[in-house]
Amino acid sequence: MAFAALLLCMPLLAQEEEYRYSDMMVKDLMYVGGSFNLEGVKAARTPQTIEEAVAALPEIPAVETVMSLEAKEKAIRATYQPYKMALEQTMRRVQNKDAEIRARMDAAHQKQAQRGQQAMQQYQSNVNAGLMPSQDEMMALYMSGKITENMSDEQMMDVMAGEFAKKWGISKEEYLKIMGMANSNPKQAEAYIKSNHPDLYKRLYAANAGYNTQEVADDPRDKRFGEIGEALTKALEELEAVTDEYTKIQVNNGSVVRGKFDAFFEQLYTEWPKSSESHQIDAIEAALEKRVEAWYQTLPPSNTETPFPAWWTAERKKENALIDQWNRRGAEKWLARARDYQGKYKAVFEKVAALEAENEALNNQGAPENLIYLQNLHQINVFYGLLFDLSVPMQDAFGFPCIEHVETDGAAHLGKG
């Protein structure tokens, strides 16, 4: 009779499972993260830049979304999985470009070496023509204290202007005027020297004949390219710090756990059997078992399925309300952690996105294949390889170990008669 009464408390589709709210039932059968059918899911639009990858990042799911496997699966199919698949496509596309970037960097290195050699030859030609201080003369300036390491660029330029002006046979003020012209409009500076200082023009022309001064000159974008590279290095350090904090191994109640969510899972795992909700459900089940046994005695012999009584359904709904209460309280804390770390990852990638956009814009403002630009591009490629970090908190959010509802209707075959 007790066995028959037990069957009445079980849904027909799950009669192979033992029906008890024991620790075994709670831990191994009810406390679930979920296994989902993702067949037929298609990737979202493939991000072409890190900015697009950040913009397409879905929000952390709502509490109600992670309180049941059915809701989880629906949301995963609609948001997380399409985004994850899109990131995979982006990462594959960019990984294939790594060899290309390295080849471009090698070519830029060679070109830079050639320009450096040409610059040294041109510098020596100007020294020989008496137009620029020699290295010995420059060293003498340092030794004399006229130039020091603590000087600003403007102060150093002021000292150098005096030295160059002497070589050119013009005043310091006139030299600075010509240099200002040369920085803004080289053609205008050349015409000005030719018109106002014809002898100087002849000396400059003779000393620099055969050199492409435009190629030899430093790229004015180099400073900002370098600053972008430094910012990218700092961003990578920030990303590593977030990941270390998020996934670090720690000891929790004697067991080793990895990351914020493993530790929190262990906490929920042990707290549920001790919770008010669990104890109330135990009490409801104990009362139901006695009531079902008494109800069973009143049933006539029958070989047909007997629907569960309405009061049984009402009591099981009370249990589900308690399960919802527990799930909601745990999910709010669980998702808060996921949202916090998604925000931290997103903040780093937003910085990288801005740096990537600026790096490209700056590259378009001058000669292509600047070596520092390419080095930055290589650093940015590293972040493309880490794009999955953006999706990890969302994946963990869907891993909330919700306790599934109990069945509230059904029927049992009594096997009488």
Tab-separated table of C-alpha atoms in Angstrom:
chain	number	residue	atom	x	y	z
A	1	MET	CA	0.000	0.000	0.000
A	2	ALA	CA	2.829	2.392	0.819
A	3	PHE	CA	4.424	1.665	-2.556
A	4	ALA	CA	1.141	2.380	-4.375
A	5	ALA	CA	0.757	5.630	-2.482
A	6	LEU	CA	4.290	6.577	-3.488
A	7	LEU	CA	3.436	6.094	-7.156
A	8	LEU	CA	0.597	8.577	-6.848
A	9	CYS	CA	3.093	11.249	-5.966
A	10	MET	CA	5.068	10.756	-9.185
A	11	PRO	CA	4.473	11.916	-12.758
A	12	LEU	CA	4.107	9.022	-15.192
A	13	LEU	CA	7.040	10.202	-17.314
A	14	ALA	CA	9.458	10.024	-14.411
A	15	GLN	CA	8.455	6.849	-12.533
A	16	GLU	CA	11.964	5.424	-12.841
A	17	GLU	CA	13.238	8.107	-10.423
A	18	GLU	CA	12.945	7.768	-6.696
A	19	TYR	CA	10.544	10.392	-5.385
A	20	ARG	CA	12.008	11.874	-2.237
A	21	TYR	CA	13.427	15.274	-1.308
A	22	SER	CA	16.458	13.589	0.149
A	23	ASP	CA	19.943	15.029	-0.243
A	24	MET	CA	20.432	12.642	-3.165
A	25	MET	CA	17.306	13.923	-4.887
A	26	VAL	CA	18.160	17.561	-4.330
A	27	LYS	CA	21.810	17.374	-5.282
A	28	ASP	CA	21.815	14.870	-8.120
A	29	LEU	CA	18.377	15.058	-9.710
A	30	MET	CA	17.005	18.541	-9.112
A	31	TYR	CA	20.008	20.851	-8.895
A	32	VAL	CA	20.749	21.261	-12.573
A	33	GLY	CA	22.588	23.584	-14.928
A	34	GLY	CA	21.039	22.099	-18.033
A	35	SER	CA	21.851	20.283	-21.253
A	36	PHE	CA	20.256	21.894	-24.279
A	37	ASN	CA	19.365	21.128	-27.870
A	38	LEU	CA	21.109	23.709	-30.035
A	39	GLU	CA	20.515	22.019	-33.358
A	40	GLY	CA	19.611	24.426	-36.153
A	41	VAL	CA	20.856	27.571	-34.395
A	42	LYS	CA	22.478	30.001	-36.831
A	43	ALA	CA	25.250	32.463	-36.100
A	44	ALA	CA	24.441	36.141	-35.651
A	45	ARG	CA	26.067	38.698	-37.942
A	46	THR	CA	29.852	38.290	-37.861
A	47	PRO	CA	31.511	41.296	-36.160
A	48	GLN	CA	34.122	42.897	-38.404
A	49	THR	CA	35.717	44.943	-35.604
A	50	ILE	CA	36.032	44.739	-31.840
A	51	GLU	CA	33.638	47.682	-31.634
A	52	GLU	CA	30.993	45.608	-33.443
A	53	ALA	CA	31.680	42.611	-31.187
A	54	VAL	CA	31.101	44.757	-28.091
A	55	ALA	CA	27.984	46.377	-29.554
A	56	ALA	CA	26.470	42.966	-30.348
A	57	LEU	CA	27.070	41.558	-26.840
A	58	PRO	CA	23.686	40.427	-25.436
A	59	GLU	CA	22.601	41.487	-21.974
A	60	ILE	CA	22.874	39.097	-19.032
A	61	PRO	CA	19.569	37.158	-18.899
A	62	ALA	CA	16.772	38.143	-16.536
A	63	VAL	CA	16.124	36.217	-13.324
A	64	GLU	CA	13.024	34.504	-14.734
A	65	THR	CA	15.050	33.272	-17.717
A	66	VAL	CA	17.381	31.118	-15.632
A	67	MET	CA	14.757	29.673	-13.295
A	68	SER	CA	13.871	26.766	-15.576
A	69	LEU	CA	15.594	24.642	-18.190
A	70	GLU	CA	12.918	25.413	-20.750
A	71	ALA	CA	13.373	29.181	-20.410
A	72	LYS	CA	17.146	28.782	-20.450
A	73	GLU	CA	17.140	26.768	-23.649
A	74	LYS	CA	14.892	29.254	-25.424
A	75	ALA	CA	17.098	32.206	-24.430
A	76	ILE	CA	20.349	30.393	-25.222
A	77	ARG	CA	19.097	29.562	-28.712
A	78	ALA	CA	17.987	33.170	-29.256
A	79	THR	CA	20.933	35.075	-27.750
A	80	TYR	CA	24.019	33.333	-26.385
A	81	GLN	CA	24.587	30.624	-28.990
A	82	PRO	CA	24.168	32.871	-32.092
A	83	TYR	CA	26.563	35.404	-30.522
A	84	LYS	CA	29.085	32.719	-29.572
A	85	MET	CA	29.014	31.306	-33.109
A	86	ALA	CA	29.494	34.806	-34.563
A	87	LEU	CA	32.545	35.328	-32.335
A	88	GLU	CA	33.969	32.020	-33.545
A	89	GLN	CA	33.676	33.193	-37.144
A	90	THR	CA	35.346	36.509	-36.316
A	91	MET	CA	38.198	34.803	-34.492
A	92	ARG	CA	38.829	32.373	-37.359
A	93	ARG	CA	38.869	35.236	-39.857
A	94	VAL	CA	41.354	37.292	-37.856
A	95	GLN	CA	43.582	34.332	-36.959
A	96	ASN	CA	44.093	33.728	-40.671
A	97	LYS	CA	45.424	37.294	-40.969
A	98	ASP	CA	48.150	36.855	-38.356
A	99	ALA	CA	50.716	35.539	-40.859
A	100	GLU	CA	49.827	38.381	-43.237
A	101	ILE	CA	50.402	41.011	-40.521
A	102	ARG	CA	53.761	39.472	-39.631
A	103	ALA	CA	54.830	39.564	-43.283
A	104	ARG	CA	53.810	43.228	-43.516
A	105	MET	CA	55.776	43.980	-40.348
A	106	ASP	CA	58.886	42.302	-41.786
A	107	ALA	CA	58.580	44.370	-44.964
A	108	ALA	CA	58.140	47.563	-42.924
A	109	HIS	CA	61.201	46.669	-40.830
A	110	GLN	CA	63.292	46.326	-43.969
A	111	LYS	CA	61.969	49.585	-45.385
A	112	GLN	CA	62.646	51.382	-42.115
A	113	ALA	CA	66.206	50.052	-42.066
A	114	GLN	CA	66.738	51.354	-45.588
A	115	ARG	CA	65.324	54.757	-44.618
A	116	GLY	CA	67.549	54.846	-41.557
A	117	GLN	CA	70.589	54.148	-43.652
A	118	GLN	CA	69.565	56.862	-46.123
A	119	ALA	CA	68.901	59.297	-43.261
A	120	MET	CA	72.401	58.719	-41.860
A	121	GLN	CA	73.927	59.280	-45.283
A	122	GLN	CA	71.899	62.465	-45.744
A	123	TYR	CA	72.814	63.667	-42.248
A	124	GLN	CA	76.520	63.125	-42.944
A	125	SER	CA	76.199	64.970	-46.253
A	126	ASN	CA	74.734	67.983	-44.398
A	127	VAL	CA	77.481	67.784	-41.758
A	128	ASN	CA	80.131	67.740	-44.464
A	129	ALA	CA	78.496	70.789	-46.067
A	130	GLY	CA	78.627	72.623	-42.722
A	131	LEU	CA	74.827	72.744	-42.467
A	132	MET	CA	74.328	70.586	-39.352
A	133	PRO	CA	76.299	69.957	-36.142
A	134	SER	CA	78.355	66.783	-36.174
A	135	GLN	CA	77.895	64.053	-33.552
A	136	ASP	CA	80.979	65.361	-31.768
A	137	GLU	CA	79.465	68.837	-31.681
A	138	MET	CA	76.196	67.421	-30.342
A	139	MET	CA	78.093	65.567	-27.627
A	140	ALA	CA	79.851	68.798	-26.716
A	141	LEU	CA	76.446	70.445	-26.211
A	142	TYR	CA	75.481	67.693	-23.773
A	143	MET	CA	78.808	67.884	-21.976
A	144	SER	CA	78.517	71.650	-21.662
A	145	GLY	CA	75.114	71.368	-20.044
A	146	LYS	CA	73.343	73.369	-22.728
A	147	ILE	CA	71.213	70.274	-23.387
A	148	THR	CA	70.058	68.089	-20.495
A	149	GLU	CA	67.847	65.017	-20.171
A	150	ASN	CA	65.276	66.974	-18.128
A	151	MET	CA	64.623	69.465	-20.927
A	152	SER	CA	61.265	69.551	-22.685
A	153	ASP	CA	61.138	69.093	-26.455
A	154	GLU	CA	60.547	72.841	-26.839
A	155	GLN	CA	63.557	73.756	-24.693
A	156	MET	CA	65.810	71.352	-26.549
A	157	MET	CA	64.578	72.688	-29.888
A	158	ASP	CA	65.381	76.232	-28.746
A	159	VAL	CA	69.001	75.276	-28.042
A	160	MET	CA	69.310	73.324	-31.281
A	161	ALA	CA	67.839	76.217	-33.248
A	162	GLY	CA	70.711	78.398	-32.159
A	163	GLU	CA	73.247	75.813	-33.313
A	164	PHE	CA	71.550	75.172	-36.678
A	165	ALA	CA	71.070	78.914	-37.277
A	166	LYS	CA	74.817	79.493	-36.930
A	167	LYS	CA	75.497	76.771	-39.487
A	168	TRP	CA	72.947	78.239	-41.862
A	169	GLY	CA	74.215	81.780	-41.456
A	170	ILE	CA	70.848	83.160	-40.344
A	171	SER	CA	69.313	84.332	-37.082
A	172	LYS	CA	67.760	81.946	-34.600
A	173	GLU	CA	64.383	83.626	-35.111
A	174	GLU	CA	64.612	83.180	-38.874
A	175	TYR	CA	65.544	79.526	-38.457
A	176	LEU	CA	62.523	78.882	-36.229
A	177	LYS	CA	60.312	80.676	-38.748
A	178	ILE	CA	61.575	78.456	-41.574
A	179	MET	CA	61.146	75.299	-39.466
A	180	GLY	CA	57.568	76.276	-38.616
A	181	MET	CA	56.920	76.752	-42.310
A	182	ALA	CA	58.515	73.423	-43.169
A	183	ASN	CA	56.314	71.544	-40.701
A	184	SER	CA	53.092	72.991	-42.093
A	185	ASN	CA	53.950	73.528	-45.763
A	186	PRO	CA	57.325	72.161	-47.028
A	187	LYS	CA	56.860	73.657	-50.502
A	188	GLN	CA	56.274	77.102	-49.025
A	189	ALA	CA	59.425	76.765	-46.879
A	190	GLU	CA	61.493	75.794	-49.911
A	191	ALA	CA	60.204	78.772	-51.904
A	192	TYR	CA	60.857	81.085	-48.970
A	193	ILE	CA	64.478	79.961	-48.592
A	194	LYS	CA	65.056	80.158	-52.343
A	195	SER	CA	63.678	83.714	-52.459
A	196	ASN	CA	65.101	85.144	-49.229
A	197	HIS	CA	68.260	83.102	-48.708
A	198	PRO	CA	69.528	82.050	-52.162
A	199	ASP	CA	73.019	81.120	-50.959
A	200	LEU	CA	71.590	78.912	-48.200
A	201	TYR	CA	69.209	77.378	-50.707
A	202	LYS	CA	72.133	76.412	-52.992
A	203	ARG	CA	74.016	74.832	-50.081
A	204	LEU	CA	70.928	72.895	-48.923
A	205	TYR	CA	70.104	71.770	-52.443
A	206	ALA	CA	73.658	70.601	-53.098
A	207	ALA	CA	73.935	68.719	-49.788
A	208	ASN	CA	70.531	66.995	-50.181
A	209	ALA	CA	70.621	66.299	-53.906
A	210	GLY	CA	69.617	62.715	-54.626
A	211	TYR	CA	67.779	62.217	-51.320
A	212	ASN	CA	64.020	61.916	-50.986
A	213	THR	CA	63.569	64.130	-47.968
A	214	GLN	CA	59.914	63.176	-47.623
A	215	GLU	CA	60.828	59.531	-47.117
A	216	VAL	CA	63.741	60.266	-44.794
A	217	ALA	CA	61.747	62.579	-42.518
A	218	ASP	CA	60.234	61.107	-39.359
A	219	ASP	CA	56.577	60.208	-39.599
A	220	PRO	CA	54.723	62.807	-37.465
A	221	ARG	CA	52.203	60.098	-36.551
A	222	ASP	CA	54.809	57.931	-34.805
A	223	LYS	CA	54.311	59.503	-31.384
A	224	ARG	CA	50.574	58.860	-31.309
A	225	PHE	CA	50.999	55.397	-32.822
A	226	GLY	CA	53.403	54.671	-29.968
A	227	GLU	CA	50.923	55.939	-27.388
A	228	ILE	CA	48.244	53.690	-28.873
A	229	GLY	CA	50.605	50.736	-28.557
A	230	GLU	CA	51.281	51.542	-24.906
A	231	ALA	CA	47.540	51.812	-24.227
A	232	LEU	CA	46.977	48.415	-25.873
A	233	THR	CA	49.630	46.834	-23.661
A	234	LYS	CA	47.969	48.340	-20.587
A	235	ALA	CA	44.541	47.095	-21.760
A	236	LEU	CA	45.914	43.560	-22.082
A	237	GLU	CA	47.208	43.755	-18.517
A	238	GLU	CA	43.760	44.937	-17.361
A	239	LEU	CA	42.080	42.063	-19.200
A	240	GLU	CA	44.427	39.529	-17.626
A	241	ALA	CA	43.719	41.006	-14.183
A	242	VAL	CA	39.952	40.638	-14.667
A	243	THR	CA	40.364	37.043	-15.849
A	244	ASP	CA	42.658	36.170	-12.941
A	245	GLU	CA	40.140	37.559	-10.470
A	246	TYR	CA	37.234	35.844	-12.223
A	247	THR	CA	38.764	32.374	-12.541
A	248	LYS	CA	41.273	32.129	-9.694
A	249	ILE	CA	41.411	28.887	-7.769
A	250	GLN	CA	40.381	29.033	-4.133
A	251	VAL	CA	39.562	26.673	-1.285
A	252	ASN	CA	35.957	26.638	-0.109
A	253	ASN	CA	35.024	24.470	2.906
A	254	GLY	CA	37.927	22.173	2.227
A	255	SER	CA	37.222	21.667	-1.490
A	256	VAL	CA	39.139	23.304	-4.316
A	257	VAL	CA	36.963	25.393	-6.624
A	258	ARG	CA	37.814	27.471	-9.669
A	259	GLY	CA	36.312	30.863	-10.290
A	260	LYS	CA	33.510	32.929	-8.829
A	261	PHE	CA	30.700	30.669	-9.989
A	262	ASP	CA	32.182	27.354	-8.896
A	263	ALA	CA	32.525	28.774	-5.404
A	264	PHE	CA	28.979	30.130	-5.428
A	265	PHE	CA	27.636	26.833	-6.789
A	266	GLU	CA	29.225	25.020	-3.860
A	267	GLN	CA	27.593	27.498	-1.519
A	268	LEU	CA	24.111	27.041	-3.021
A	269	TYR	CA	24.618	23.279	-3.173
A	270	THR	CA	25.107	23.059	0.571
A	271	GLU	CA	22.603	25.758	1.572
A	272	TRP	CA	19.540	24.356	-0.221
A	273	PRO	CA	18.911	21.297	2.024
A	274	LYS	CA	19.183	23.570	5.077
A	275	SER	CA	16.909	26.281	3.687
A	276	SER	CA	13.442	27.233	4.925
A	277	GLU	CA	12.024	26.364	1.495
A	278	SER	CA	13.505	22.872	1.551
A	279	HIS	CA	12.161	22.196	5.038
A	280	GLN	CA	8.688	23.452	4.066
A	281	ILE	CA	8.682	21.206	1.005
A	282	ASP	CA	9.714	18.242	3.164
A	283	ALA	CA	6.768	18.972	5.455
A	284	ILE	CA	4.339	19.258	2.521
A	285	GLU	CA	5.578	15.952	1.106
A	286	ALA	CA	5.302	14.167	4.426
A	287	ALA	CA	1.704	15.332	4.807
A	288	LEU	CA	0.932	14.446	1.185
A	289	GLU	CA	2.227	10.930	1.605
A	290	LYS	CA	-0.143	10.267	4.491
A	291	ARG	CA	-3.072	11.898	2.716
A	292	VAL	CA	-2.424	9.994	-0.508
A	293	GLU	CA	-2.297	6.700	1.365
A	294	ALA	CA	-5.706	7.412	2.946
A	295	TRP	CA	-7.104	8.549	-0.417
A	296	TYR	CA	-5.854	5.398	-2.091
A	297	GLN	CA	-7.926	3.259	0.264
A	298	THR	CA	-11.107	4.895	-1.002
A	299	LEU	CA	-10.514	4.039	-4.695
A	300	PRO	CA	-12.556	1.232	-6.317
A	301	PRO	CA	-10.749	-1.567	-8.185
A	302	SER	CA	-9.707	-0.388	-11.675
A	303	ASN	CA	-7.275	-1.128	-14.475
A	304	THR	CA	-7.467	2.427	-15.815
A	305	GLU	CA	-5.301	5.428	-14.980
A	306	THR	CA	-6.541	7.453	-12.046
A	307	PRO	CA	-5.944	11.234	-12.186
A	308	PHE	CA	-4.201	12.792	-9.255
A	309	PRO	CA	-6.666	14.564	-6.952
A	310	ALA	CA	-7.023	18.362	-7.080
A	311	TRP	CA	-5.707	18.801	-3.541
A	312	TRP	CA	-2.535	16.925	-4.548
A	313	THR	CA	-2.053	19.356	-7.440
A	314	ALA	CA	-2.646	22.333	-5.139
A	315	GLU	CA	-0.004	21.120	-2.687
A	316	ARG	CA	2.536	20.517	-5.470
A	317	LYS	CA	1.925	24.081	-6.705
A	318	LYS	CA	2.786	25.297	-3.218
A	319	GLU	CA	6.057	23.405	-3.525
A	320	ASN	CA	6.762	25.047	-6.872
A	321	ALA	CA	6.118	28.462	-5.368
A	322	LEU	CA	8.716	27.682	-2.717
A	323	ILE	CA	11.143	26.469	-5.404
A	324	ASP	CA	10.588	29.725	-7.308
A	325	GLN	CA	11.247	31.673	-4.130
A	326	TRP	CA	14.568	29.880	-3.634
A	327	ASN	CA	15.549	30.095	-7.300
A	328	ARG	CA	14.779	33.794	-7.507
A	329	ARG	CA	16.832	34.626	-4.453
A	330	GLY	CA	19.819	32.623	-5.681
A	331	ALA	CA	19.488	33.799	-9.287
A	332	GLU	CA	19.531	37.463	-8.306
A	333	LYS	CA	22.914	37.014	-6.612
A	334	TRP	CA	24.205	34.713	-9.363
A	335	LEU	CA	23.286	37.093	-12.174
A	336	ALA	CA	24.606	40.103	-10.274
A	337	ARG	CA	28.041	38.484	-10.323
A	338	ALA	CA	27.746	37.657	-14.011
A	339	ARG	CA	26.628	41.211	-14.798
A	340	ASP	CA	29.492	42.661	-12.770
A	341	TYR	CA	32.169	40.700	-14.630
A	342	GLN	CA	30.560	41.169	-18.022
A	343	GLY	CA	30.791	44.897	-17.310
A	344	LYS	CA	34.483	44.571	-16.428
A	345	TYR	CA	35.289	42.620	-19.587
A	346	LYS	CA	33.195	44.964	-21.700
A	347	ALA	CA	34.959	48.049	-20.316
A	348	VAL	CA	38.358	46.703	-21.398
A	349	PHE	CA	37.173	45.734	-24.860
A	350	GLU	CA	35.521	49.139	-25.300
A	351	LYS	CA	38.935	50.725	-24.715
A	352	VAL	CA	40.489	48.386	-27.268
A	353	ALA	CA	37.704	49.130	-29.748
A	354	ALA	CA	38.429	52.868	-29.502
A	355	LEU	CA	42.168	52.247	-29.918
A	356	GLU	CA	41.568	50.000	-32.934
A	357	ALA	CA	39.430	52.679	-34.598
A	358	GLU	CA	41.995	55.404	-33.899
A	359	ASN	CA	44.853	53.223	-35.133
A	360	GLU	CA	43.056	52.752	-38.464
A	361	ALA	CA	42.064	56.410	-38.771
A	362	LEU	CA	45.635	57.531	-38.080
A	363	ASN	CA	46.973	55.075	-40.639
A	364	ASN	CA	44.723	56.638	-43.274
A	365	GLN	CA	46.189	60.096	-42.605
A	366	GLY	CA	49.611	59.363	-44.079
A	367	ALA	CA	51.796	56.807	-45.783
A	368	PRO	CA	50.477	53.264	-45.320
A	369	GLU	CA	52.351	50.392	-43.678
A	370	ASN	CA	53.804	52.445	-40.860
A	371	LEU	CA	55.751	49.965	-38.725
A	372	ILE	CA	54.284	51.115	-35.400
A	373	TYR	CA	50.786	50.951	-36.897
A	374	LEU	CA	51.438	47.343	-37.903
A	375	GLN	CA	52.807	46.517	-34.460
A	376	ASN	CA	49.598	47.903	-32.983
A	377	LEU	CA	47.615	45.856	-35.453
A	378	HIS	CA	49.423	42.754	-34.221
A	379	GLN	CA	48.561	43.637	-30.616
A	380	ILE	CA	44.921	44.195	-31.556
A	381	ASN	CA	44.918	40.773	-33.182
A	382	VAL	CA	45.693	39.309	-29.753
A	383	PHE	CA	42.441	40.787	-28.432
A	384	TYR	CA	40.519	39.175	-31.275
A	385	GLY	CA	41.862	35.863	-30.014
A	386	LEU	CA	40.441	36.692	-26.576
A	387	LEU	CA	36.976	37.767	-27.732
A	388	PHE	CA	35.401	34.753	-26.014
A	389	ASP	CA	36.121	36.480	-22.710
A	390	LEU	CA	33.216	38.774	-23.558
A	391	SER	CA	30.787	35.844	-23.630
A	392	VAL	CA	32.028	33.873	-20.606
A	393	PRO	CA	29.965	35.710	-17.938
A	394	MET	CA	26.842	35.247	-20.062
A	395	GLN	CA	27.600	31.544	-20.429
A	396	ASP	CA	28.062	31.293	-16.664
A	397	ALA	CA	24.797	33.179	-16.128
A	398	PHE	CA	22.910	30.443	-17.979
A	399	GLY	CA	24.696	27.898	-15.789
A	400	PHE	CA	22.677	28.949	-12.752
A	401	PRO	CA	21.796	25.682	-10.959
A	402	CYS	CA	18.045	26.144	-10.893
A	403	ILE	CA	15.874	23.669	-9.048
A	404	GLU	CA	13.262	22.340	-11.452
A	405	HIS	CA	9.565	22.374	-10.702
A	406	VAL	CA	7.814	19.228	-9.523
A	407	GLU	CA	4.927	17.883	-11.560
A	408	THR	CA	1.505	19.252	-10.647
A	409	ASP	CA	-0.761	16.944	-12.642
A	410	GLY	CA	-0.797	13.529	-14.242
A	411	ALA	CA	-2.177	10.134	-13.511
A	412	ALA	CA	-1.065	6.797	-12.094
A	413	HIS	CA	-2.031	3.245	-13.030
A	414	LEU	CA	-2.986	1.493	-9.848
A	415	GLY	CA	-3.041	-2.018	-11.247
A	416	LYS	CA	-6.144	-3.075	-9.230
A	417	GLY	CA	-8.883	-5.498	-10.181
